[in-house]
C-alpha cells in the first residue's frame, strides 16, 4: 500500500490505527419498521445471483420499455446495464408520484436566515416548476437531448428543479459545487463543452448575502480563454423579482430566469424516452493529475442503484422526512438528496447554509420543526458540531430513527458522540463508504440486519463484493490485520460509465493495476481499484484508512495535490511547490504547502498570504493551505524528485527516516526547525 521507498506521501500513511470496537445493535423499534428485515437479501444479492440480482433495484422504477439484457460485458471495463431499456429520471422522481403524493412535500427548502420562511415544495409544485423551466430550456435556449449545461448553483430549491428539468429533456447536467471558484467552474465548462451556464445571483453563507454572479463572470472569462465560452448565462434570482448581486448583468449574454419564466407558465413537456445507458449527468472530481475529471453517470443503472440503496441502506419510506446535510454539488447530494429520495417519493430537505449558523443548535431546530427522522452528514460536520457544544443536541426534542455518516473515516469517539448525543441512542448509524465514481454506497451495514461497529463502515452492501489486495496483487484475508488497497470485484449499476472524454484514463486509473487478463470479457478479471487504503477485519467489516494517491480529502472534499501545486506555481515568485496532507481536528485532513522561491525573492508574510489566496481563487476557500512554508530549498532525491514523504513527516511531526541519501540532507533539519518550532 505505502511503499517505503516512495518519495510521495498519502493519507493512508497518516491513518491512526484504532482498535476494533464492540458492536452496537439496532433497536427493536427500528427493526420493526425497516424496509429490509429479511436476511435473505444477502443471499439474493450473493455472487451466484449476479448480475440478475440487480433486477430487484431496477424494478423499483417505471420504465417505458423493459430492458433485454441486465449486464453487457462485451467491452470490459465499459459495463452496460439494463441494455435495451428506456426510462426518464425526471418522470421517475416527479410525475409518477402525482396520483398518490401530489400534495405531499417533495422538497423542504430551508433558507440560511432563520427569520426567512421555510418553503415546502409539493410534488405537484415540483412538477409544475420543472416543466416550466424545461420548456424555457428547450424553447428559449434550444437545448436538446445530449447537450451539456454547467450549473453553478448554491443549495436552493432551484438546484434540484434545474437538474430535473435537464433530466426531463435528456440534457446532461454538470453541477459544479457552488463553493468552487469561478475559475474552477470555467475549466469545467470547457471540459464538458457546455452550451450554457446556469447560476444564481447570490446566496447566504454565514449570514451574509454573497455576490455569486461575480463567480459567473470569472467562469465565463475562464471558459472563453480556453476557447469554449457558454452561449448564454442564465441566472436565477435568490429573491425572486429582485436582482441581488453587486456585479451587473452583461447585456446580450446574461439573462434572468425569473424574468423569462412567465412566458412558459402552464407549459408541459413530455419527458424524453432515454436509453438506460444514456448519460444523466457529469460530476467532476479530483485525481492524481492536475486536470479535473468528470465521472460520467448513466440514467437507468444509476437511478436503479441510488433508488435501491436509498430504500435499503437509508431506510427511506415515502412518509419519511429525510435530511442529508451534504451539498448537492457533490455526488452525495445528487444521489442522496435528489435522485434516490425523490425516486422513493420521500420529502427531502435542502438547507442553504452552514450547520452552525447562527449557532450549533440550528440543525436540531430544523429537525424539530420539520419532523426530520433520517439524518445524513459527514464526520467533519459532526466534529464541528461537537466542538461547538457537546451537549447542545440534548436541548432539542428531535428524534432520528436513522443516521448516516459519509465522506471520511470517522473516529470511534466522534461516532459515539453522534450515536449518544445526536441520535439519543435511538437511531441506527450507517457509515457509508463510496466515491464520486461509484454513484452509490459500496460498503455499509444493512441497518436492520447487521450490527454497527464504530469507526468501521461494514461489509460490502448487497451486490458489492469487496476485496483487499496487497501491492503485488495478493488477496489479504479477512482478519490478517494488514492494510492494502481496496477493490470491488464486480461491476454494479451505479458505477460511472467512463471519465468524460478520456476512456484511457478511466481504464488506467481504476482497472489497469489489478486486471488479471486484459483480453478477458469476464468481469471477474477486472476488479475496480478505488484508490483507498483499507483493513478487512475478521468479521468482514472494512476500515477505510484514506487515499493512497495524491488526493487529499479536506472536510470531505476531494482535492488533488497536483491541482493545489499548480495553483501555487501561478504565483510569480514561486519556483517549486509541494503539498502534503496533515491531520486536522475538525476537517480530518488539510493541505500543508511548501514552496521555494525563484532567485532574488525574499520570504515575507505578504507573500505567504498571496500564495494562500492563489489556491483559494483557483479552486475554492476549502483549498486554502493550513500553512505556507517558504523554505530555502526542497528536500530532493539525487535524481531531483521532491521528497514529499519527508515534508509530510515534518508537517505531522512524524519520523523523517533516513535522509542521508538525499541530494541536500541538511535542508531537512532547517525545515524541521522552521515548522516544528513555529507550532510550539
Ligand atoms: O477516501 C474515501 C473517502 O472519500 C473518498 C471519496 O470522495 P468523494 O469522491 O468526494 O465522495 C465522497 C462521498 C461519497 C474515498 O475515496 N470516503 C468516503 N466515504 C468514506 C470515506 N472514507 C472513510 N469512510 C467513509 N465512510
XYZ file of C-alpha atoms and ligand atoms in Angstrom:
706
model
C 0.000 0.000 0.000
C 2.536 2.585 1.136
C 5.839 1.791 -0.454
C 8.640 2.784 1.967
C 10.888 3.626 -0.998
C 8.358 6.099 -2.296
C 9.090 9.807 -2.430
C 5.371 10.515 -2.062
C 3.162 10.714 0.974
C -0.529 9.922 1.277
C -3.471 9.939 3.641
C -3.446 6.218 4.311
C 0.082 6.518 5.707
C -1.147 9.073 8.228
C -4.060 6.970 9.428
C -4.255 6.233 13.117
C -4.813 2.525 13.604
C -7.575 2.458 16.169
C -8.553 -0.803 17.799
C -11.511 -2.957 16.829
C -14.618 -1.715 18.651
C -17.557 -3.556 20.177
C -20.767 -3.954 18.157
C -23.848 -1.796 18.668
C -27.137 -3.471 17.756
C -30.124 -1.842 16.036
C -33.136 -1.296 18.333
C -36.276 -3.413 18.034
C -38.354 -0.353 17.161
C -36.136 0.394 14.218
C -36.165 -3.195 13.017
C -39.944 -3.333 13.229
C -40.352 -0.604 10.625
C -37.283 -1.169 8.449
C -37.580 -1.688 4.726
C -35.213 -4.602 4.816
C -35.550 -7.054 7.678
C -35.200 -10.156 5.627
C -31.661 -11.521 5.799
C -32.335 -13.288 2.501
C -31.304 -10.099 0.729
C -27.672 -11.015 1.318
C -28.307 -14.348 -0.315
C -30.387 -12.899 -3.144
C -27.564 -10.459 -3.892
C -24.897 -13.148 -3.483
C -22.431 -13.844 -6.242
C -24.354 -16.821 -7.577
C -27.242 -14.490 -8.469
C -25.079 -11.800 -10.018
C -25.901 -9.795 -12.136
C -29.622 -10.629 -12.210
C -29.955 -9.654 -8.523
C -29.902 -6.002 -9.573
C -33.177 -6.503 -11.397
C -34.725 -6.000 -7.950
C -33.476 -2.377 -7.881
C -34.411 -1.621 -11.476
C -37.904 -2.963 -10.833
C -38.456 -0.164 -8.312
C -38.526 2.230 -11.279
C -41.051 2.883 -14.003
C -39.677 2.012 -17.445
C -41.098 2.990 -20.833
C -39.525 -0.133 -22.216
C -38.218 -3.022 -20.164
C -34.576 -3.940 -20.749
C -33.435 -7.043 -22.596
C -30.062 -7.660 -21.018
C -29.223 -6.946 -17.383
C -25.457 -6.673 -17.875
C -23.462 -6.461 -21.073
C -19.761 -7.211 -20.507
C -18.679 -7.262 -24.143
C -16.303 -4.253 -23.799
C -14.534 -4.515 -20.449
C -14.396 -2.493 -18.318
C -17.124 -0.433 -20.032
C -20.022 -2.318 -18.500
C -23.563 -1.637 -19.697
C -26.606 -2.149 -17.503
C -30.242 -2.773 -18.365
C -29.483 -2.726 -22.066
C -32.448 -2.022 -24.317
C -34.413 -0.378 -21.503
C -35.938 3.090 -21.864
C -36.570 5.404 -18.951
C -36.672 9.044 -17.828
C -35.180 10.019 -14.464
C -37.348 13.124 -14.018
C -40.506 11.128 -14.688
C -39.454 8.640 -12.018
C -38.695 11.343 -9.438
C -41.724 13.533 -10.117
C -44.569 12.550 -12.467
C -45.116 9.034 -11.282
C -45.743 10.206 -7.711
C -48.571 12.581 -8.615
C -51.525 10.181 -8.343
C -50.618 9.260 -4.768
C -48.481 12.080 -3.413
C -49.479 15.203 -5.364
C -49.831 17.366 -2.253
C -47.015 15.895 -0.243
C -43.819 17.903 0.199
C -41.053 16.828 -2.137
C -38.526 19.470 -1.076
C -38.359 21.469 2.122
C -36.149 24.423 1.282
C -34.652 25.920 4.446
C -33.031 29.336 3.888
C -29.983 30.081 5.980
C -31.554 33.105 7.671
C -33.769 31.749 10.393
C -36.122 34.701 10.002
C -36.930 33.635 6.415
C -39.791 31.166 6.000
C -39.159 27.556 5.015
C -40.590 26.739 1.577
C -42.427 23.463 1.187
C -42.437 22.442 -2.465
C -45.056 19.745 -3.065
C -44.699 17.099 -5.760
C -47.359 18.976 -7.750
C -45.446 22.237 -7.467
C -42.207 20.494 -8.328
C -43.906 19.048 -11.414
C -45.099 22.499 -12.498
C -41.789 24.253 -11.859
C -39.725 21.545 -13.537
C -41.965 21.545 -16.603
C -41.948 25.315 -16.986
C -38.191 25.501 -16.635
C -37.744 22.580 -19.034
C -39.894 24.498 -21.535
C -37.617 27.511 -21.154
C -34.504 25.392 -21.639
C -35.939 23.763 -24.729
C -37.716 26.666 -26.381
C -35.677 29.666 -25.298
C -32.234 28.069 -25.191
C -32.753 25.446 -27.847
C -31.317 22.753 -25.630
C -31.801 19.182 -26.706
C -31.012 15.649 -25.699
C -27.277 15.037 -25.246
C -26.314 18.734 -24.864
C -24.376 19.700 -21.749
C -25.049 22.552 -19.348
C -22.951 23.587 -16.379
C -24.760 24.505 -13.190
C -23.002 26.560 -10.520
C -25.847 26.781 -8.066
C -25.971 27.088 -4.301
C -28.168 24.945 -2.047
C -31.586 26.243 -3.075
C -34.726 24.532 -4.384
C -33.859 25.833 -7.860
C -30.911 23.423 -7.972
C -32.909 20.162 -7.965
C -35.504 21.881 -10.154
C -32.796 22.683 -12.715
C -31.329 19.174 -12.563
C -34.727 17.564 -13.030
C -35.648 19.904 -15.895
C -32.423 18.871 -17.637
C -33.126 15.197 -16.977
C -36.614 15.625 -18.404
C -35.115 16.817 -21.701
C -32.205 14.398 -21.726
C -29.811 17.331 -21.312
C -26.693 16.315 -19.379
C -26.183 18.432 -16.277
C -22.825 19.124 -14.724
C -23.293 20.840 -11.383
C -20.111 22.403 -10.039
C -20.076 22.786 -6.248
C -21.333 26.332 -5.512
C -18.380 26.993 -3.193
C -15.911 26.360 -6.009
C -14.326 29.395 -7.622
C -15.376 30.866 -10.952
C -12.049 29.644 -12.321
C -12.746 26.024 -11.414
C -16.239 26.384 -12.870
C -14.897 27.842 -16.134
C -12.465 24.956 -16.604
C -15.334 22.513 -16.152
C -17.492 24.398 -18.682
C -14.738 23.950 -21.219
C -14.029 20.313 -20.392
C -17.704 19.339 -20.642
C -18.228 21.599 -23.694
C -21.301 23.017 -22.008
C -23.600 25.233 -24.052
C -24.959 27.205 -21.083
C -24.039 28.228 -17.577
C -26.910 28.282 -15.090
C -26.247 30.094 -11.847
C -27.837 32.285 -9.181
C -27.211 35.951 -8.419
C -26.443 35.444 -4.726
C -26.897 33.188 -1.715
C -26.480 33.242 2.037
C -23.433 31.921 3.803
C -22.717 32.570 7.492
C -25.465 35.183 7.498
C -24.068 37.219 4.610
C -25.559 37.526 1.138
C -22.680 36.605 -1.190
C -22.358 38.019 -4.686
C -22.317 34.777 -6.660
C -22.726 36.488 -10.039
C -19.124 37.610 -9.665
C -18.072 33.955 -9.980
C -20.176 33.556 -13.133
C -18.213 36.361 -14.793
C -14.922 34.711 -13.858
C -16.234 31.339 -15.069
C -17.277 32.858 -18.374
C -13.898 34.538 -18.839
C -12.007 31.349 -17.968
C -14.085 29.270 -20.393
C -13.675 31.997 -23.009
C -9.879 31.927 -22.642
C -9.977 28.158 -23.010
C -11.923 28.573 -26.238
C -15.380 27.451 -25.132
C -17.445 30.271 -23.637
C -21.058 29.328 -22.879
C -23.636 30.748 -25.307
C -25.544 32.426 -22.503
C -25.526 32.754 -18.746
C -28.889 32.056 -17.130
C -29.376 33.477 -13.669
C -31.909 32.541 -11.015
C -32.726 35.286 -8.516
C -32.206 34.299 -4.886
C -35.053 36.679 -4.060
C -37.448 36.241 -6.980
C -38.317 39.569 -8.596
C -35.229 41.305 -7.234
C -31.705 41.132 -8.577
C -29.455 40.977 -5.546
C -25.844 40.881 -6.710
C -23.500 43.821 -6.976
C -21.943 42.529 -10.188
C -24.034 43.862 -13.054
C -25.510 41.861 -15.916
C -23.757 41.723 -19.255
C -26.164 42.696 -21.979
C -26.911 40.068 -24.594
C -25.149 37.384 -22.564
C -26.779 37.258 -19.141
C -30.480 36.513 -18.705
C -32.620 36.436 -15.577
C -34.577 33.189 -15.477
C -37.272 34.677 -13.251
C -37.996 37.318 -15.938
C -38.220 34.731 -18.714
C -40.309 32.147 -16.884
C -43.738 33.838 -17.068
C -43.764 33.139 -20.821
C -43.717 29.425 -20.053
C -46.489 29.349 -17.449
C -48.625 26.269 -17.882
C -46.240 24.640 -20.366
C -45.827 20.902 -20.033
C -43.001 18.931 -21.602
C -43.211 15.261 -22.436
C -40.216 13.531 -20.776
C -37.663 12.177 -23.264
C -37.509 8.416 -23.522
C -33.851 7.919 -22.673
C -31.885 4.753 -23.212
C -30.763 3.163 -19.949
C -27.138 3.872 -20.896
C -27.702 7.489 -21.936
C -25.805 9.952 -19.760
C -27.749 11.549 -16.907
C -25.028 13.813 -15.541
C -21.333 14.551 -15.167
C -19.713 15.056 -11.789
C -16.194 16.429 -11.590
C -13.731 15.182 -9.045
C -10.028 15.410 -8.384
C -7.478 12.854 -9.375
C -3.762 12.397 -9.462
C -3.108 14.772 -12.347
C -3.834 18.479 -12.205
C -6.734 18.225 -14.635
C -10.138 17.588 -13.018
C -12.014 14.636 -14.421
C -15.737 14.111 -14.816
C -17.325 10.863 -13.751
C -19.958 10.097 -16.386
C -23.120 8.608 -14.886
C -25.812 6.696 -16.725
C -29.577 7.095 -16.499
C -31.020 3.620 -15.853
C -28.233 1.921 -13.920
C -27.514 4.960 -11.763
C -31.145 5.635 -10.922
C -31.814 1.976 -10.114
C -28.790 1.830 -7.833
C -29.485 5.028 -5.889
C -33.145 4.092 -5.507
C -32.367 0.603 -4.202
C -29.676 1.771 -1.800
C -31.805 4.722 -0.593
C -34.506 2.248 0.278
C -32.454 -0.441 1.992
C -29.439 1.406 3.372
C -31.037 4.788 4.119
C -34.298 3.080 5.037
C -36.364 5.740 3.265
C -40.135 5.301 3.067
C -42.440 7.817 1.345
C -43.661 9.094 4.736
C -40.151 9.906 5.967
C -38.679 13.384 6.277
C -35.140 12.905 5.196
C -32.324 15.398 5.587
C -28.942 14.944 4.015
C -26.867 17.952 5.031
C -24.334 17.490 2.203
C -24.198 19.860 -0.754
C -25.976 18.830 -3.947
C -22.801 19.987 -5.715
C -21.209 16.716 -4.618
C -22.169 13.179 -5.547
C -23.725 12.592 -2.108
C -26.233 15.332 -2.833
C -27.023 14.106 -6.343
C -27.637 10.536 -5.199
C -28.979 11.005 -1.695
C -30.681 14.425 -1.658
C -32.138 14.464 -5.146
C -32.382 11.275 -7.195
C -32.665 8.479 -4.585
C -35.057 10.107 -2.091
C -37.264 11.669 -4.785
C -37.486 8.393 -6.713
C -38.915 6.953 -3.477
C -41.359 9.878 -3.019
C -39.757 10.989 0.238
C -39.643 14.579 1.500
C -36.064 15.771 1.133
C -34.627 18.770 2.977
C -32.429 21.263 1.130
C -30.656 23.561 3.602
C -28.887 26.613 2.223
C -26.389 27.396 4.926
C -23.678 26.196 7.238
C -24.595 23.842 10.115
C -23.517 26.270 12.841
C -25.375 29.372 11.657
C -26.362 31.204 13.761
C -25.340 28.620 16.388
C -24.757 24.890 16.768
C -28.406 24.275 17.689
C -29.592 25.117 14.181
C -29.650 21.580 12.712
C -31.674 20.304 15.646
C -34.146 23.192 15.407
C -34.631 22.418 11.717
C -35.064 18.720 12.522
C -37.647 19.532 15.219
C -39.553 21.952 13.024
C -39.789 19.616 10.030
C -40.011 16.323 11.893
C -36.847 15.030 10.228
C -36.446 11.356 11.119
C -33.499 10.391 8.897
C -30.314 12.452 9.095
C -27.235 12.188 6.913
C -23.977 14.119 7.270
C -20.175 13.975 7.294
C -17.611 13.413 10.061
C -16.376 16.992 9.537
C -19.833 18.396 10.286
C -20.182 16.059 13.280
C -16.774 17.079 14.659
C -17.606 20.757 14.115
C -20.963 20.484 15.902
C -19.412 18.536 18.748
C -16.700 21.123 19.166
C -19.274 23.909 19.229
C -21.045 22.317 22.213
C -21.073 18.668 23.276
C -24.450 18.908 24.999
C -26.300 21.132 22.501
C -28.345 18.355 20.803
C -29.766 17.364 24.216
C -31.592 20.648 24.426
C -33.780 19.775 21.469
C -36.647 17.407 21.016
C -35.697 15.942 17.637
C -35.810 12.173 17.141
C -33.979 10.303 14.426
C -34.561 6.668 13.598
C -31.596 6.522 11.259
C -28.379 8.470 10.734
C -25.649 8.279 8.116
C -22.033 9.324 8.095
C -20.171 9.641 4.807
C -17.094 11.037 3.154
C -14.227 10.431 5.569
C -13.160 7.982 8.231
C -14.971 8.716 11.485
C -13.051 8.331 14.746
C -14.803 5.962 17.211
C -15.092 8.754 19.831
C -16.816 11.003 17.305
C -19.061 8.119 16.217
C -20.114 7.583 19.836
C -20.967 11.257 20.306
C -23.082 11.089 17.141
C -24.815 7.952 18.443
C -25.325 9.054 22.058
C -25.990 12.760 21.706
C -27.325 13.419 18.216
C -29.144 10.112 17.877
C -30.046 9.920 21.598
C -29.212 6.199 21.456
C -32.408 5.711 19.419
C -31.052 5.816 15.894
C -29.090 3.282 13.910
C -25.996 4.622 12.180
C -24.683 3.601 8.803
C -21.098 4.557 7.923
C -21.227 4.549 4.142
C -18.046 4.327 2.103
C -18.108 5.169 -1.595
C -16.907 7.726 -4.136
C -17.986 10.157 -6.841
C -17.147 7.462 -9.364
C -19.446 4.883 -7.787
C -22.887 6.551 -7.907
C -23.965 4.998 -4.608
C -22.831 3.178 -1.490
C -20.211 0.429 -1.713
C -19.654 -0.574 1.910
C -22.086 -0.150 4.781
C -24.091 -2.271 7.134
C -27.696 -3.019 6.123
C -29.239 -1.125 9.034
C -31.776 -3.564 10.478
C -29.760 -6.669 9.705
C -26.197 -6.068 10.814
C -24.697 -4.567 13.951
C -22.771 -1.314 13.773
C -19.098 -1.042 14.626
C -17.774 2.452 15.393
C -15.000 3.534 13.042
C -15.723 0.792 10.545
C -18.041 1.087 7.591
C -19.086 -2.544 7.403
C -19.074 -5.167 4.654
C -19.991 -4.612 1.004
C -23.641 -3.565 0.569
C -25.866 -6.140 -1.184
C -24.415 -6.989 -4.585
C -20.967 -5.484 -3.866
C -18.085 -7.883 -3.286
C -15.035 -6.039 -1.919
C -11.528 -7.439 -1.732
C -8.282 -6.024 -0.319
C -5.105 -6.642 -2.315
C -1.522 -6.002 -1.341
C 0.841 -4.200 -3.711
C 1.625 -7.449 -5.521
C -1.989 -8.336 -6.173
C -2.192 -10.935 -3.417
C -5.524 -11.034 -1.616
C -5.285 -10.088 2.070
C -7.515 -12.363 4.054
C -10.099 -11.076 6.497
C -8.560 -10.633 9.921
C -4.964 -10.597 8.619
C -4.608 -7.176 10.228
C -2.693 -5.834 7.246
C -3.590 -2.753 5.241
C -3.927 -2.996 1.483
C -5.731 -1.500 -1.490
C -9.474 -1.945 -1.513
C -11.060 -3.076 -4.768
C -14.536 -4.189 -5.796
C -14.501 -7.488 -7.628
C -17.688 -6.970 -9.635
C -19.456 -4.316 -11.734
C -22.571 -2.646 -10.264
C -25.257 -0.491 -11.905
C -24.389 2.798 -10.138
C -20.805 2.887 -11.361
C -19.673 5.657 -13.690
C -19.513 4.587 -17.307
C -16.185 6.252 -18.009
C -14.342 9.511 -17.484
C -15.985 12.013 -19.789
C -13.872 12.223 -22.932
C -10.992 10.178 -21.534
C -11.578 6.433 -21.767
C -7.867 5.659 -21.434
C -7.635 7.474 -18.138
C -10.681 5.537 -16.936
C -9.081 2.176 -17.672
C -5.664 3.211 -16.397
C -6.736 4.746 -13.079
C -9.349 2.232 -11.962
C -8.742 -1.073 -13.711
C -5.209 -1.474 -15.017
C -3.418 -2.218 -11.763
C -5.282 -5.361 -10.745
C -6.598 -6.531 -14.114
C -5.934 -10.254 -14.387
C -6.228 -10.564 -18.142
C -6.643 -7.626 -20.494
C -8.253 -9.771 -23.203
C -10.836 -11.276 -20.920
C -14.511 -10.458 -21.227
C -15.209 -11.989 -17.847
C -15.924 -9.323 -15.222
C -14.074 -11.450 -12.642
C -10.810 -10.442 -14.302
C -11.478 -6.718 -13.889
C -11.536 -5.606 -10.239
C -12.247 -1.904 -9.709
C -9.480 -0.171 -7.738
C -10.908 2.548 -5.511
C -7.652 4.285 -4.557
C -8.170 3.882 -0.817
C -6.137 2.001 1.758
C -8.217 -0.357 3.885
C -8.094 -3.091 6.505
C -10.502 -6.029 6.389
C -11.415 -7.328 9.850
C -12.193 -10.980 10.629
C -15.947 -10.249 10.541
C -15.683 -8.872 7.001
C -16.071 -5.245 8.094
C -13.925 -2.762 6.227
C -11.990 0.081 7.793
C -11.013 2.774 5.331
C -7.681 4.458 6.046
C -7.713 7.152 3.375
C -6.400 7.810 -0.097
C -3.339 6.011 -1.397
C -2.768 8.547 -4.166
C -2.163 12.302 -4.477
C -5.653 13.180 -3.357
C -6.408 14.890 -0.057
C -9.850 14.641 1.451
C -10.349 18.031 3.125
C -13.522 18.126 5.196
C -14.963 15.515 2.854
C -13.952 17.485 -0.269
C -11.543 15.793 -2.599
C -8.605 17.918 -3.724
C -5.729 16.792 -5.919
C -2.300 17.819 -4.623
C -1.252 18.491 -8.228
C -4.128 20.968 -8.636
C -3.046 22.758 -5.470
C 0.588 22.795 -6.506
C -0.162 24.181 -9.956
C -2.198 26.977 -8.343
C 0.799 27.843 -6.140
C 3.059 27.856 -9.197
C 0.939 30.561 -10.832
C 2.394 32.987 -8.278
C 5.253 34.864 -9.920
C 7.738 34.425 -7.053
C 7.250 30.662 -6.604
C 9.819 28.272 -8.077
C 8.672 24.927 -6.648
C 5.657 23.762 -4.664
C 4.775 20.599 -2.760
C 1.582 19.811 -0.900
C 1.241 17.203 1.837
C -1.766 16.115 3.911
C -1.782 16.747 7.666
C -4.342 15.672 10.257
C -6.830 18.287 11.455
C -9.080 18.071 14.481
C -12.232 19.122 12.624
C -11.597 18.718 8.900
C -9.902 15.310 9.092
C -7.110 16.311 6.742
C -5.884 19.660 5.448
C -3.199 20.579 2.921
C 0.141 21.947 4.121
C 2.042 23.782 1.413
C 5.798 24.047 0.960
C 7.281 26.417 -1.598
C 10.729 27.555 -2.608
C 11.217 30.923 -4.303
C 12.891 31.992 -7.506
C 16.266 33.690 -7.003
C 16.081 37.284 -5.815
C 12.813 36.939 -3.872
C 12.527 37.077 -0.087
C 10.042 35.252 2.125
C 7.501 37.645 3.657
C 4.137 37.361 5.389
C 2.521 39.157 2.432
C 3.938 36.617 0.025
C 2.636 33.731 2.165
C -0.801 35.329 2.056
C -0.592 35.906 -1.696
C 0.214 32.232 -2.267
C -2.586 31.017 0.033
C -5.011 33.296 -1.787
C -3.908 31.908 -5.152
C -5.130 28.473 -4.048
C -8.475 29.836 -2.804
C -9.005 31.767 -6.029
C -8.026 28.969 -8.360
C -10.022 26.262 -6.602
C -12.015 27.224 -3.534
C -11.563 28.557 0.002
C -11.540 24.863 1.029
C -8.191 24.582 -0.746
C -6.515 27.222 1.425
C -3.467 25.552 2.972
C -3.082 25.379 6.730
C 0.393 26.951 6.383
C 2.524 28.207 3.570
C 6.088 27.287 4.467
C 8.613 29.212 2.394
C 11.709 27.025 2.528
C 15.236 27.719 1.262
C 15.153 24.526 -0.818
C 13.004 21.403 -1.178
C 14.421 18.109 0.106
C 15.241 16.152 -3.054
C 16.453 12.794 -4.194
C 19.665 12.736 -6.195
C 17.576 12.474 -9.343
C 15.839 15.726 -8.397
C 12.473 14.435 -7.143
C 10.878 16.372 -4.305
C 10.640 14.154 -1.207
C 7.032 14.827 -0.232
C 7.275 11.922 2.177
C 9.885 13.826 4.229
C 7.832 17.032 4.167
C 4.745 15.067 5.225
C 6.634 13.573 8.149
C 7.820 17.013 9.257
C 4.341 18.533 8.979
C 2.744 15.806 11.041
C 5.656 15.556 13.500
C 6.499 12.018 12.441
C 9.879 10.383 11.825
C 11.603 11.530 8.640
C 13.544 8.279 8.364
C 16.999 8.083 6.826
C 17.631 11.207 4.785
C 21.357 10.804 4.268
C 20.925 9.630 0.691
C 19.176 12.850 -0.338
C 20.902 15.359 -2.580
C 20.569 18.013 0.159
C 20.090 16.291 3.548
C 20.990 19.413 5.545
C 17.851 21.232 4.423
C 15.652 18.682 6.219
C 16.805 19.893 9.626
C 16.374 23.547 8.630
C 12.797 22.852 7.543
C 12.068 20.746 10.621
C 13.160 23.541 12.943
C 11.154 26.094 10.961
C 7.950 24.040 11.005
C 8.099 22.408 14.396
C 9.282 25.498 16.294
C 6.534 27.585 14.752
C 3.981 25.097 16.029
C 5.192 25.391 19.650
O -11.146 8.204 0.725
C -12.501 7.846 0.626
C -13.349 8.882 1.332
O -13.756 9.797 0.341
C -13.262 9.420 -0.940
C -14.281 9.707 -1.995
O -14.536 11.074 -2.040
P -15.675 11.634 -2.999
O -15.492 11.075 -4.352
O -15.657 13.109 -2.858
O -17.014 11.053 -2.425
C -17.369 11.357 -1.114
C -18.757 10.856 -0.797
C -19.187 9.642 -1.413
C -12.983 7.946 -0.794
O -12.040 7.521 -1.752
N -14.539 8.293 1.978
C -15.809 8.342 1.521
N -16.640 7.761 2.406
C -15.894 7.315 3.440
C -14.550 7.650 3.157
N -13.548 7.303 3.997
C -13.874 6.630 5.112
N -15.133 6.288 5.452
C -16.176 6.611 4.658
N -17.410 6.287 5.012
